[in-house]
Tab-separated table of C-alpha atoms in Angstrom:
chain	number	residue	atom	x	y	z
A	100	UNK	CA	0.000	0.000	0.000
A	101	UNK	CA	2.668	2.371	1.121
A	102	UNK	CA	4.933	1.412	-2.356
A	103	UNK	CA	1.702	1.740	-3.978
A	104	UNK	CA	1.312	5.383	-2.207
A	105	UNK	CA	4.700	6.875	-3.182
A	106	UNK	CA	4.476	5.877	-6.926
A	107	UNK	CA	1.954	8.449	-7.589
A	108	UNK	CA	3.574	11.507	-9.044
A	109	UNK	CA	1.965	14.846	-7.809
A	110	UNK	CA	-0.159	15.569	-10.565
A	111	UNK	CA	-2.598	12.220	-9.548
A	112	UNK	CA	-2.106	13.497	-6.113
A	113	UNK	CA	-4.054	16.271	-6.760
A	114	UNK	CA	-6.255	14.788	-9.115
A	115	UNK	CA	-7.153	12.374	-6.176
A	116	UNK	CA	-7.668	15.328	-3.809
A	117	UNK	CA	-10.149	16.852	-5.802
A	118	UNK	CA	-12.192	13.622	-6.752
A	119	UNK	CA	-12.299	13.153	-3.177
A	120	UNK	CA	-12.993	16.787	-2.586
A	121	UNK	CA	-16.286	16.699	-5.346
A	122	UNK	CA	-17.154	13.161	-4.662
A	123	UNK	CA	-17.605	14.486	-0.696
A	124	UNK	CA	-19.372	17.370	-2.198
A	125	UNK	CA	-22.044	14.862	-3.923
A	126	UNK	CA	-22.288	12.051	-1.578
A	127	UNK	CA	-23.080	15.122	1.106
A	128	UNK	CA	-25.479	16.767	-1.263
A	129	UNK	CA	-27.343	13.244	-2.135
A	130	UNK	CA	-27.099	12.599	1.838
A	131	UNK	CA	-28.465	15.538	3.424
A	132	UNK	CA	-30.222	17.607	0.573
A	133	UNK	CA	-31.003	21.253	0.543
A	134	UNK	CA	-31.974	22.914	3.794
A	135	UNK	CA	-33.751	25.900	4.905
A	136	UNK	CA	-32.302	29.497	5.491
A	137	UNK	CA	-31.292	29.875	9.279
A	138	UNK	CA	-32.332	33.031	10.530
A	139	UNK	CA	-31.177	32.101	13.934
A	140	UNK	CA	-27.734	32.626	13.821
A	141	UNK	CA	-26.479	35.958	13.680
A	142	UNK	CA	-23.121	36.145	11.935
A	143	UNK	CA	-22.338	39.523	13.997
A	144	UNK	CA	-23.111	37.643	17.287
A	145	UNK	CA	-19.299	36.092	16.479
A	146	UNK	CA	-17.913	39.573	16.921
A	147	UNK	CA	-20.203	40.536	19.996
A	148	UNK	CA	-18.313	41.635	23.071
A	149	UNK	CA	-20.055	40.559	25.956
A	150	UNK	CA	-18.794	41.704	29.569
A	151	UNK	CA	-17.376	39.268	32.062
A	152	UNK	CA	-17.279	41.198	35.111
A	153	UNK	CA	-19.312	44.943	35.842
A	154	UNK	CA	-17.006	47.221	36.440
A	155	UNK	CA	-18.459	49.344	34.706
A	156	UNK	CA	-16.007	51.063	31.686
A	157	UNK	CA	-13.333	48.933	33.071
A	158	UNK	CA	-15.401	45.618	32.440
A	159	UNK	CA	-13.397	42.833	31.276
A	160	UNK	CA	-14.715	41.120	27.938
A	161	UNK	CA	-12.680	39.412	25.316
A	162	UNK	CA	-11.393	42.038	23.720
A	163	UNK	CA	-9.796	42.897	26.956
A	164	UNK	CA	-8.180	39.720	27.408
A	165	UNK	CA	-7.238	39.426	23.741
A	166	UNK	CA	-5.001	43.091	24.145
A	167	UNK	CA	-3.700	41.691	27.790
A	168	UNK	CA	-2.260	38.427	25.810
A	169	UNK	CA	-0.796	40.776	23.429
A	170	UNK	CA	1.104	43.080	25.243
A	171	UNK	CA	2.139	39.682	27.897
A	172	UNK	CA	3.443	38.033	24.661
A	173	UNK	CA	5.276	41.099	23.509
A	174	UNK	CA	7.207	41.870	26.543
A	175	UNK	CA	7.501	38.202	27.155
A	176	UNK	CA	8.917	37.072	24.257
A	177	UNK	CA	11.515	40.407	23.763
A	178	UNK	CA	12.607	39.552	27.384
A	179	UNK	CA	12.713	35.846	27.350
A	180	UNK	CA	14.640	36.411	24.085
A	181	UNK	CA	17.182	38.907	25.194
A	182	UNK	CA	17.857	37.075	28.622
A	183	UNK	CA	19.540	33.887	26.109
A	184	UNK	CA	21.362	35.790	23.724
A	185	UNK	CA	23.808	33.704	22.345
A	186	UNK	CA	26.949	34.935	20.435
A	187	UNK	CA	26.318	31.864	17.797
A	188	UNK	CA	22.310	32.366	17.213
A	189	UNK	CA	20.151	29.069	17.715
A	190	UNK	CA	16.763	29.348	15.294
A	191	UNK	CA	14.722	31.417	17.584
A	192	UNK	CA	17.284	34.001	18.099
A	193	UNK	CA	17.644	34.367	14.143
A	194	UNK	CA	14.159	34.809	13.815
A	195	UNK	CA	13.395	37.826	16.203
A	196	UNK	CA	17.176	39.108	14.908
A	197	UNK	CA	15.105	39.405	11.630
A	198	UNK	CA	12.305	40.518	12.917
A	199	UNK	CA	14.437	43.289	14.771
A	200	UNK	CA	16.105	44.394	11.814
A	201	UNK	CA	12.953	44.556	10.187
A	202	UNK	CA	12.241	47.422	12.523
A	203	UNK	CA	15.206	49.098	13.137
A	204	UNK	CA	16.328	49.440	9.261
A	205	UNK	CA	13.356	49.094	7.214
A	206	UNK	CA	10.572	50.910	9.560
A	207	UNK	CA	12.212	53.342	11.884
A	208	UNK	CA	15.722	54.270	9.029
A	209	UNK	CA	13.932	53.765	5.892
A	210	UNK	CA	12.003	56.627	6.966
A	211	UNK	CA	13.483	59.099	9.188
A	212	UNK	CA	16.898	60.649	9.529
A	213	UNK	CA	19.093	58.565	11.629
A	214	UNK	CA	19.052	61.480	14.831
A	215	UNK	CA	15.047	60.546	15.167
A	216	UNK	CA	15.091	57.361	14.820
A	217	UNK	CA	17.193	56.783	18.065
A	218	UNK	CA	14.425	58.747	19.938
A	219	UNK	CA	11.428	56.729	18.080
A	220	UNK	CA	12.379	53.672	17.569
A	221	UNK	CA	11.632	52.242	21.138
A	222	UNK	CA	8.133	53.535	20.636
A	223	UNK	CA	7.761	52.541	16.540
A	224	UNK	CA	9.029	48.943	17.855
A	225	UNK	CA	6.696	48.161	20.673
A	226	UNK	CA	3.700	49.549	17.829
A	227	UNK	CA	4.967	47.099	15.486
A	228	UNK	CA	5.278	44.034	17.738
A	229	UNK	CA	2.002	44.541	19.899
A	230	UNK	CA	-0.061	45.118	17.168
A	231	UNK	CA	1.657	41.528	15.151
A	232	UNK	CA	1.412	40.005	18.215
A	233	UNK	CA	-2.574	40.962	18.371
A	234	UNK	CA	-2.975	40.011	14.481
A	235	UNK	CA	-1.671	36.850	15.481
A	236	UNK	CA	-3.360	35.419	18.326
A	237	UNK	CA	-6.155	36.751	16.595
A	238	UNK	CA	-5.644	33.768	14.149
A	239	UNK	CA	-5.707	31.328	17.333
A	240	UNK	CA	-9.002	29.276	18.056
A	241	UNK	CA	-9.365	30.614	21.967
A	242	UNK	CA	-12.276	29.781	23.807
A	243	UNK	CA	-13.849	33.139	24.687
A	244	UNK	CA	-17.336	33.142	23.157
A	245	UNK	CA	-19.201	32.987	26.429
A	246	UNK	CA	-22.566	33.502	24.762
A	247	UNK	CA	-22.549	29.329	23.663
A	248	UNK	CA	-20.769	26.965	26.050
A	249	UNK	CA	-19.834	23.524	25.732
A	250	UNK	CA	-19.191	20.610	28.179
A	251	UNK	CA	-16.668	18.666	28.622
A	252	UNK	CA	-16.496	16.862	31.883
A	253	UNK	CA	-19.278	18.804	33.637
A	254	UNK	CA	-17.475	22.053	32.860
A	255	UNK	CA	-19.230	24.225	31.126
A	256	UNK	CA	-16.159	25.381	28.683
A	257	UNK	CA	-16.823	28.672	26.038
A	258	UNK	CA	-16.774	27.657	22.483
A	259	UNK	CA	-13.281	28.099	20.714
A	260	UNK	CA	-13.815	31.076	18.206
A	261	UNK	CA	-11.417	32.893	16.120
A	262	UNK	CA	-11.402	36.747	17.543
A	263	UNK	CA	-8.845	39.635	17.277
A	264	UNK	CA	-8.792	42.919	19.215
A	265	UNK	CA	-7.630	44.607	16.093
A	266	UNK	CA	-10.948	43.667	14.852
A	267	UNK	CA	-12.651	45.830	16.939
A	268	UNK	CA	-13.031	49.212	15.503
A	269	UNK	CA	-11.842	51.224	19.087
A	270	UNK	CA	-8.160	49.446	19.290
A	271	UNK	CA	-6.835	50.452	16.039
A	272	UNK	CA	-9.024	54.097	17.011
A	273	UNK	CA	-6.982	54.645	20.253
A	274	UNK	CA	-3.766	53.781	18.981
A	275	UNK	CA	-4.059	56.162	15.711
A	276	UNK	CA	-5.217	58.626	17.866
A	277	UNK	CA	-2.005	58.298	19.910
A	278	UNK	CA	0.569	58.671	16.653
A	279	UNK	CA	-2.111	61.542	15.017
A	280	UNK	CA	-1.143	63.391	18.978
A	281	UNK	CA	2.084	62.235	18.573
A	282	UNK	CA	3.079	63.821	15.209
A	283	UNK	CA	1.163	67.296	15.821
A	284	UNK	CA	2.943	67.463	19.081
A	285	UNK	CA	6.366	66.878	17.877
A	286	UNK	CA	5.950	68.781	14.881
A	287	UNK	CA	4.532	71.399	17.001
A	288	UNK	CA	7.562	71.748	19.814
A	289	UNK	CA	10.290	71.707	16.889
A	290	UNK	CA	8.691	74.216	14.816
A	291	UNK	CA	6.543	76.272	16.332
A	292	UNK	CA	2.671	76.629	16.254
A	293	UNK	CA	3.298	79.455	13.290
A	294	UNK	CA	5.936	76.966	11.795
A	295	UNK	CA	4.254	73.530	12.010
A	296	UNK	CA	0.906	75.161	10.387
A	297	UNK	CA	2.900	76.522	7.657
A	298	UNK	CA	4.777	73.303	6.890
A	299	UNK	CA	1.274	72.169	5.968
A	300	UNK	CA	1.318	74.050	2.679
A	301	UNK	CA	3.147	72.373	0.310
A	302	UNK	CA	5.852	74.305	-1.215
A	303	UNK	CA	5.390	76.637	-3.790
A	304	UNK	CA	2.083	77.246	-3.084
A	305	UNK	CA	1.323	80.768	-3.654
A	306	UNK	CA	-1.111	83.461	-4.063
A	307	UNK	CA	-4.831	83.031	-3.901
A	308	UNK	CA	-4.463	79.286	-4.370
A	309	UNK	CA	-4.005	79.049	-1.004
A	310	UNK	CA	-7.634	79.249	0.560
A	311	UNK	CA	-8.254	76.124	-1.279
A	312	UNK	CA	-4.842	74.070	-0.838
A	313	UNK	CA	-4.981	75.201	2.678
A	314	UNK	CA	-8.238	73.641	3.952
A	315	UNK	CA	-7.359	70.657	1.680
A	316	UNK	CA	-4.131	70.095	3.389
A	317	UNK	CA	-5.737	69.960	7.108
A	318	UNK	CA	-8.869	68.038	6.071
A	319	UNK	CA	-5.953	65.786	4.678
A	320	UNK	CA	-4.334	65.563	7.867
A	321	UNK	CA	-7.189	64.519	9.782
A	322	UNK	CA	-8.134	62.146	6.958
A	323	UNK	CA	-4.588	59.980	8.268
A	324	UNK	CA	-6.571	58.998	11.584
A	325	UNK	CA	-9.684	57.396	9.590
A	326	UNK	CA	-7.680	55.634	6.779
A	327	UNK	CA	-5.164	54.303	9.672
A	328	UNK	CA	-7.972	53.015	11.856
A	329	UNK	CA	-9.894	52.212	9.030
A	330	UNK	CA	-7.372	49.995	7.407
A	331	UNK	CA	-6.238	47.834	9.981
A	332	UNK	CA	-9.406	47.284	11.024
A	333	UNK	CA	-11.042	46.316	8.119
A	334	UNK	CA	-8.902	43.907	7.028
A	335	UNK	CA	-8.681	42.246	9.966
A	336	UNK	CA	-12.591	41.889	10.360
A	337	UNK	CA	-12.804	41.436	6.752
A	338	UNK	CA	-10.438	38.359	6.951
A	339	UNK	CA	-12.886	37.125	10.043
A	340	UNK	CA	-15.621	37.834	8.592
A	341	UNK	CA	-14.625	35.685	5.029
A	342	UNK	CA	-12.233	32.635	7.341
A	343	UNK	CA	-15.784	32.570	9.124
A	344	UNK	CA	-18.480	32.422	6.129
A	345	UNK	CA	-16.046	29.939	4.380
A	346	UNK	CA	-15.556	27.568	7.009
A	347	UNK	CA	-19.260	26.791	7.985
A	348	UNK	CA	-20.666	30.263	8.306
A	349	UNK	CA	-22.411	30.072	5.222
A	350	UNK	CA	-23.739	26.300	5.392
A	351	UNK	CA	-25.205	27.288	8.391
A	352	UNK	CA	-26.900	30.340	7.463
A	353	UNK	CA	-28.209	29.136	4.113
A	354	UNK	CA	-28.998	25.806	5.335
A	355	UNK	CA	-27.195	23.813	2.889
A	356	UNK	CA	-24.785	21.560	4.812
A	357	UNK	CA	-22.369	20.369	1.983
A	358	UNK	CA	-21.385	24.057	2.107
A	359	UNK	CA	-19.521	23.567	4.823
A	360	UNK	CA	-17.480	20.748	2.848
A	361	UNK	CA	-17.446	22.186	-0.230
A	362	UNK	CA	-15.789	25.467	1.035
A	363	UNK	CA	-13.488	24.168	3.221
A	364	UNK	CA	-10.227	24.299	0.637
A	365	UNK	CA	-11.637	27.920	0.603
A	366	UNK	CA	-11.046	28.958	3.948
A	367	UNK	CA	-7.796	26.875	4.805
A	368	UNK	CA	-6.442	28.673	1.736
A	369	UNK	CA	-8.065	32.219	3.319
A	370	UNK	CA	-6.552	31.421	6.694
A	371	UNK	CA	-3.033	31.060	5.666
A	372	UNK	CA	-2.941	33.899	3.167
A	373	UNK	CA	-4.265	35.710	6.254
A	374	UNK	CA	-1.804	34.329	8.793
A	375	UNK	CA	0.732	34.310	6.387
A	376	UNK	CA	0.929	37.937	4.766
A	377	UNK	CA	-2.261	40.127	5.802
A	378	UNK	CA	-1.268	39.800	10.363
A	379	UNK	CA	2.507	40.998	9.726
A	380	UNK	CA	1.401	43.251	6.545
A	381	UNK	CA	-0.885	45.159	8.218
A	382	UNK	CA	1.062	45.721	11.232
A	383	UNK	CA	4.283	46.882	8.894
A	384	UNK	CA	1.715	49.520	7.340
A	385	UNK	CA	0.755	50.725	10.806
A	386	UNK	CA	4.323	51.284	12.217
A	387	UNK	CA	5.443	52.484	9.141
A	388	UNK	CA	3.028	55.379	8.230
A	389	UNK	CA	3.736	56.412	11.886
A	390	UNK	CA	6.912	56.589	11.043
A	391	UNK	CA	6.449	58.195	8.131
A	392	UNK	CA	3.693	60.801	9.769
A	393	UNK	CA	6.062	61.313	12.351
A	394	UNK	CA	9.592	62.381	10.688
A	395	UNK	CA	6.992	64.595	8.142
A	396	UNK	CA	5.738	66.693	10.880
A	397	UNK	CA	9.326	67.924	11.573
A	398	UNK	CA	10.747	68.587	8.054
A	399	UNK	CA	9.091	70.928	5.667
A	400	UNK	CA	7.415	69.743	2.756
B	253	UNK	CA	-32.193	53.679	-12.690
B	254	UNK	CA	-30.607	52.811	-9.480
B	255	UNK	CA	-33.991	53.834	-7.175
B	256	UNK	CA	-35.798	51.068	-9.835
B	257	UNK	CA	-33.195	48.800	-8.799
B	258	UNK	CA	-33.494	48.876	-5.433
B	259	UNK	CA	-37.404	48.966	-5.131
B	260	UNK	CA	-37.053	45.687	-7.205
B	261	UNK	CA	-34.479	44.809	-4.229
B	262	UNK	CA	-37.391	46.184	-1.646
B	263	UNK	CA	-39.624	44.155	-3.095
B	264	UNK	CA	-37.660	40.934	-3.000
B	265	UNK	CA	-36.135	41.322	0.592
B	266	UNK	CA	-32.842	42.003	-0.651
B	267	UNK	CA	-32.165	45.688	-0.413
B	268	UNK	CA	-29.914	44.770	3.182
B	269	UNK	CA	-27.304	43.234	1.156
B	270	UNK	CA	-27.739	45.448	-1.439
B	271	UNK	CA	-25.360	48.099	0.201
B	272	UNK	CA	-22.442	45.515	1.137
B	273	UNK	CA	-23.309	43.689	-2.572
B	274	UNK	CA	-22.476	47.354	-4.292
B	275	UNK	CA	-19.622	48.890	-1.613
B	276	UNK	CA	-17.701	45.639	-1.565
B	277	UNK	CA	-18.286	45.061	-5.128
B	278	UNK	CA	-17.107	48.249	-6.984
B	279	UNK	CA	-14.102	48.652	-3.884
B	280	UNK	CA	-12.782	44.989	-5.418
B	281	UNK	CA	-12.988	46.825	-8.909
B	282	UNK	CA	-11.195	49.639	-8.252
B	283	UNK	CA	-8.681	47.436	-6.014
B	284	UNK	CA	-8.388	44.789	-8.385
B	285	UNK	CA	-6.975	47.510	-10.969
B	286	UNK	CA	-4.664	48.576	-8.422
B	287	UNK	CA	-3.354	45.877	-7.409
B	288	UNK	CA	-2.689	44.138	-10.749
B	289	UNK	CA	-0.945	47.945	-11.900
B	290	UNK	CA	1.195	47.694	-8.440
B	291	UNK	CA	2.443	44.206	-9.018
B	292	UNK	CA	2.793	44.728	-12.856
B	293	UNK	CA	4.977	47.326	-12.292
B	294	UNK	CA	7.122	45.844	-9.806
B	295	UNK	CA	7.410	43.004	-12.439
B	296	UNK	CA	8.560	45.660	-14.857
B	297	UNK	CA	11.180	47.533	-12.321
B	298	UNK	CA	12.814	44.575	-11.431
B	299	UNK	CA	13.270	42.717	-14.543
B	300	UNK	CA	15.242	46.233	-15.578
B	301	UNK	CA	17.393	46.874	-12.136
B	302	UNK	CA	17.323	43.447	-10.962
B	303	UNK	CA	19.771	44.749	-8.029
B	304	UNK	CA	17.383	47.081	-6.645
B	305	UNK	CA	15.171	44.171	-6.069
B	306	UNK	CA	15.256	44.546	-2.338
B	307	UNK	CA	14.139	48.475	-2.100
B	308	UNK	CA	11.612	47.366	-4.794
B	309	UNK	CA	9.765	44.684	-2.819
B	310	UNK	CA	9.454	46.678	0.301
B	311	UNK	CA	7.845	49.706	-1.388
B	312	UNK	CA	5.584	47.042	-3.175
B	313	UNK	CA	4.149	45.830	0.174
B	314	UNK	CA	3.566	49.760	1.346
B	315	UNK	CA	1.473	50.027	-2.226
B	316	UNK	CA	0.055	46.976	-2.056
B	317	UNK	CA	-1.566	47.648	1.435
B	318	UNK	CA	-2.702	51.222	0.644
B	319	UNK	CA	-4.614	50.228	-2.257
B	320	UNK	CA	-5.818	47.232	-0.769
B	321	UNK	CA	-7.581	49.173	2.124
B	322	UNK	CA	-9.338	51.073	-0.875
B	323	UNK	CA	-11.489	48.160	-0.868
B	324	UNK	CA	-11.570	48.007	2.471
B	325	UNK	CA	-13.281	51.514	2.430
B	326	UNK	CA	-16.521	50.356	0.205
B	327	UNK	CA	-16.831	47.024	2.165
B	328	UNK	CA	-16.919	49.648	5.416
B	329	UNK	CA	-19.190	51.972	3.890
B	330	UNK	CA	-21.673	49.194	2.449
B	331	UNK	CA	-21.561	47.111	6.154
B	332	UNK	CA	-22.572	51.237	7.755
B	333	UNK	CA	-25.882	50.719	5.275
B	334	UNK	CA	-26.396	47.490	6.565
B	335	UNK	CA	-26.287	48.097	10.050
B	336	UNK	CA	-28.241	51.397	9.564
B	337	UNK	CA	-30.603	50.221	7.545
């Protein structure tokens, strides 16, 4: 069987794969037919945040814990790491020594002089890392959706479901608000209130011209806080929302269980384009345009 | 036109998903062009400074990303009509 197994040349590998993948798909839709449309489950229910203790605004829900396990695992893992430096690097060490020059020379250097990016680097770094580590874990199957328990043992156990603060629109909210302070304050203190609203004209910008380019050019500036919010957080619910439909969302809703089968290459393939590029991607973006916002608001453009 | 449309929609149940079915739907258009104009072009710098390969891919990613979120931007917008509908 096994001599039989390793003749086959990759081509009837895959052929075999997707016989078995349609075959499944038939037998499942001669098994169980078509079903109705489900109007019980709610597909935003999956994203619901729903308070474990009253505290009131400091209530703990899952988002809560999901940001807690992010910024554990990035000062865990920089610390663990840096306590076992070793002068010949083992695999580990090579990894976060590439992840570390990813930082230092292609986030913070590639785009500000090399004076600022002493100063901001610390604080580009720990933007980079918490916000990768909460793309991540976001990825992990944790169980924190309270709302349907199973049991296992007597225990009543939360259902595993995939969740990630970033997800949620007010994470990605509070921390471009931070780097949209950040920048106006620093270009503020190194040129002057007169100076920093100046520096928003473009140069040679003249004349009349100005009353329109003007307006324009703040309107722009506030426009960086909704397309940096907006952008992390979108993809990351977006990838959720289609990881979620794909793998069983849709069968359930529409009723029609060989769905859940038939999409299944679907949403592996989703997950680990998601995993893969989209979690590190769209935390490079983030620290990068702050890095970027941040070295503009002190040279004139 | 488009009010015809979407009484038909009315009238059929469907005008919730109508505003996620047009957002996301012309966003993937305009992304799609994008992205297929960011990656051609990286094809095309590349294949003429093959040594600058390294500066090339990391702008690529920076492109890539801000036009992807384009789409990103009618999937939001057409999600806001759902919920507020």
């Amino acid at each position: 069987m096994t001599d039989r197994l390793n003749k086959l040349t990759n081509k009837q590998i895959l052929w075999i794969l997707v016989g078995v993948w349609l075959g499944g798909t038939i037998i499942l839709i001669a098994a169980l037919g078509f079903g109705h449309r489900n109007n019980e489950f709610q597909i935003q229910n999956e994203f619901k945040l729903v308070n474990w203790t009253h505290w009131g605004v400091f209530s703990i829900n899952r988002a809560v814990v999901y940001l807690f396990l992010a910024a554990f695992l990035t000062v865990g893992t920089m610390l663990w790491i840096s306590r076992r430096m070793q002068m010949r690097p083992n695999r580990v060490q090579t990894a976060v020594e590439t992840l570390y020059s990813l930082m230092r020379d292609n986030i913070t250097r590639g785009n500000m002089p090399d004076s600022m990016a002493r100063t901001w680097f610390p604080f580009l770094a720990a933007l980079f890392l918490f916000l990768w580590w909460s793309n991540i874990i976001g990825y992990l199957p944790l169980p924190t959706n309270s709302e349907q328990t199973f049991n296992l043992f007597g225990a009543h156990i939360p259902s595993f479901a995939l969740y990630a603060s970033t997800a949620n629109i007010s994470v990605p909210l509070v921390l471009a608000v931070i780097v949209f302070v950040i920048f106006n304050v620093v270009g503020i203190t190194k040129q002057g209130p007169i100076g920093y609203t100046k520096s928003l004209i473009p140069s040679g910008v003249h004349g009349p011209i100005l009353l329109l380019i003007f307006p324009l050019e703040v309107v722009s500036t506030f426009t960086r806080l909704i397309s940096l919010t907006v952008r992390l957080f979108a993809n990351i619910l977006a990838g959720h929302l289609i990881i979620l439909f794909m793998a069983g969302g849709l069968a359930v809703i529409l009723g029609l269980s060989f769905l859940g089968w038939a999409l299944l290459p679907v949403a592996v393939l989703v997950y680990l384009f998601e995993l893969g590029l989209i979690a590190t991607l769209q935390a490079f973006i983030f620290a990068t345009l702050a890095a970027i916002y941040i070295a503009g608001s002190v040279t004139h453009h | 036109m488009l009010t015809h449309v979407l009484s038909l929609g009315a009238a059929s149940g469907l005008t919730k998903g109508f505003g996620i079915a047009i957002g996301g739907g012309l966003g993937a258009v305009g992304a799609g062009v994008g992205i297929g104009i960011i990656f051609g072009k990286v094809i095309e710098a590349v294949t003429r400074q093959p040594e600058m390969r390294d500066e090339i891919t990391s702008i690529q990613w920076l492109g890539f990303a801000l036009t992807e979120a384009v789409f990103f931007y009618g999937l939001v917008a057409g999600l806001l009509s759902y919920v507020l509908t």
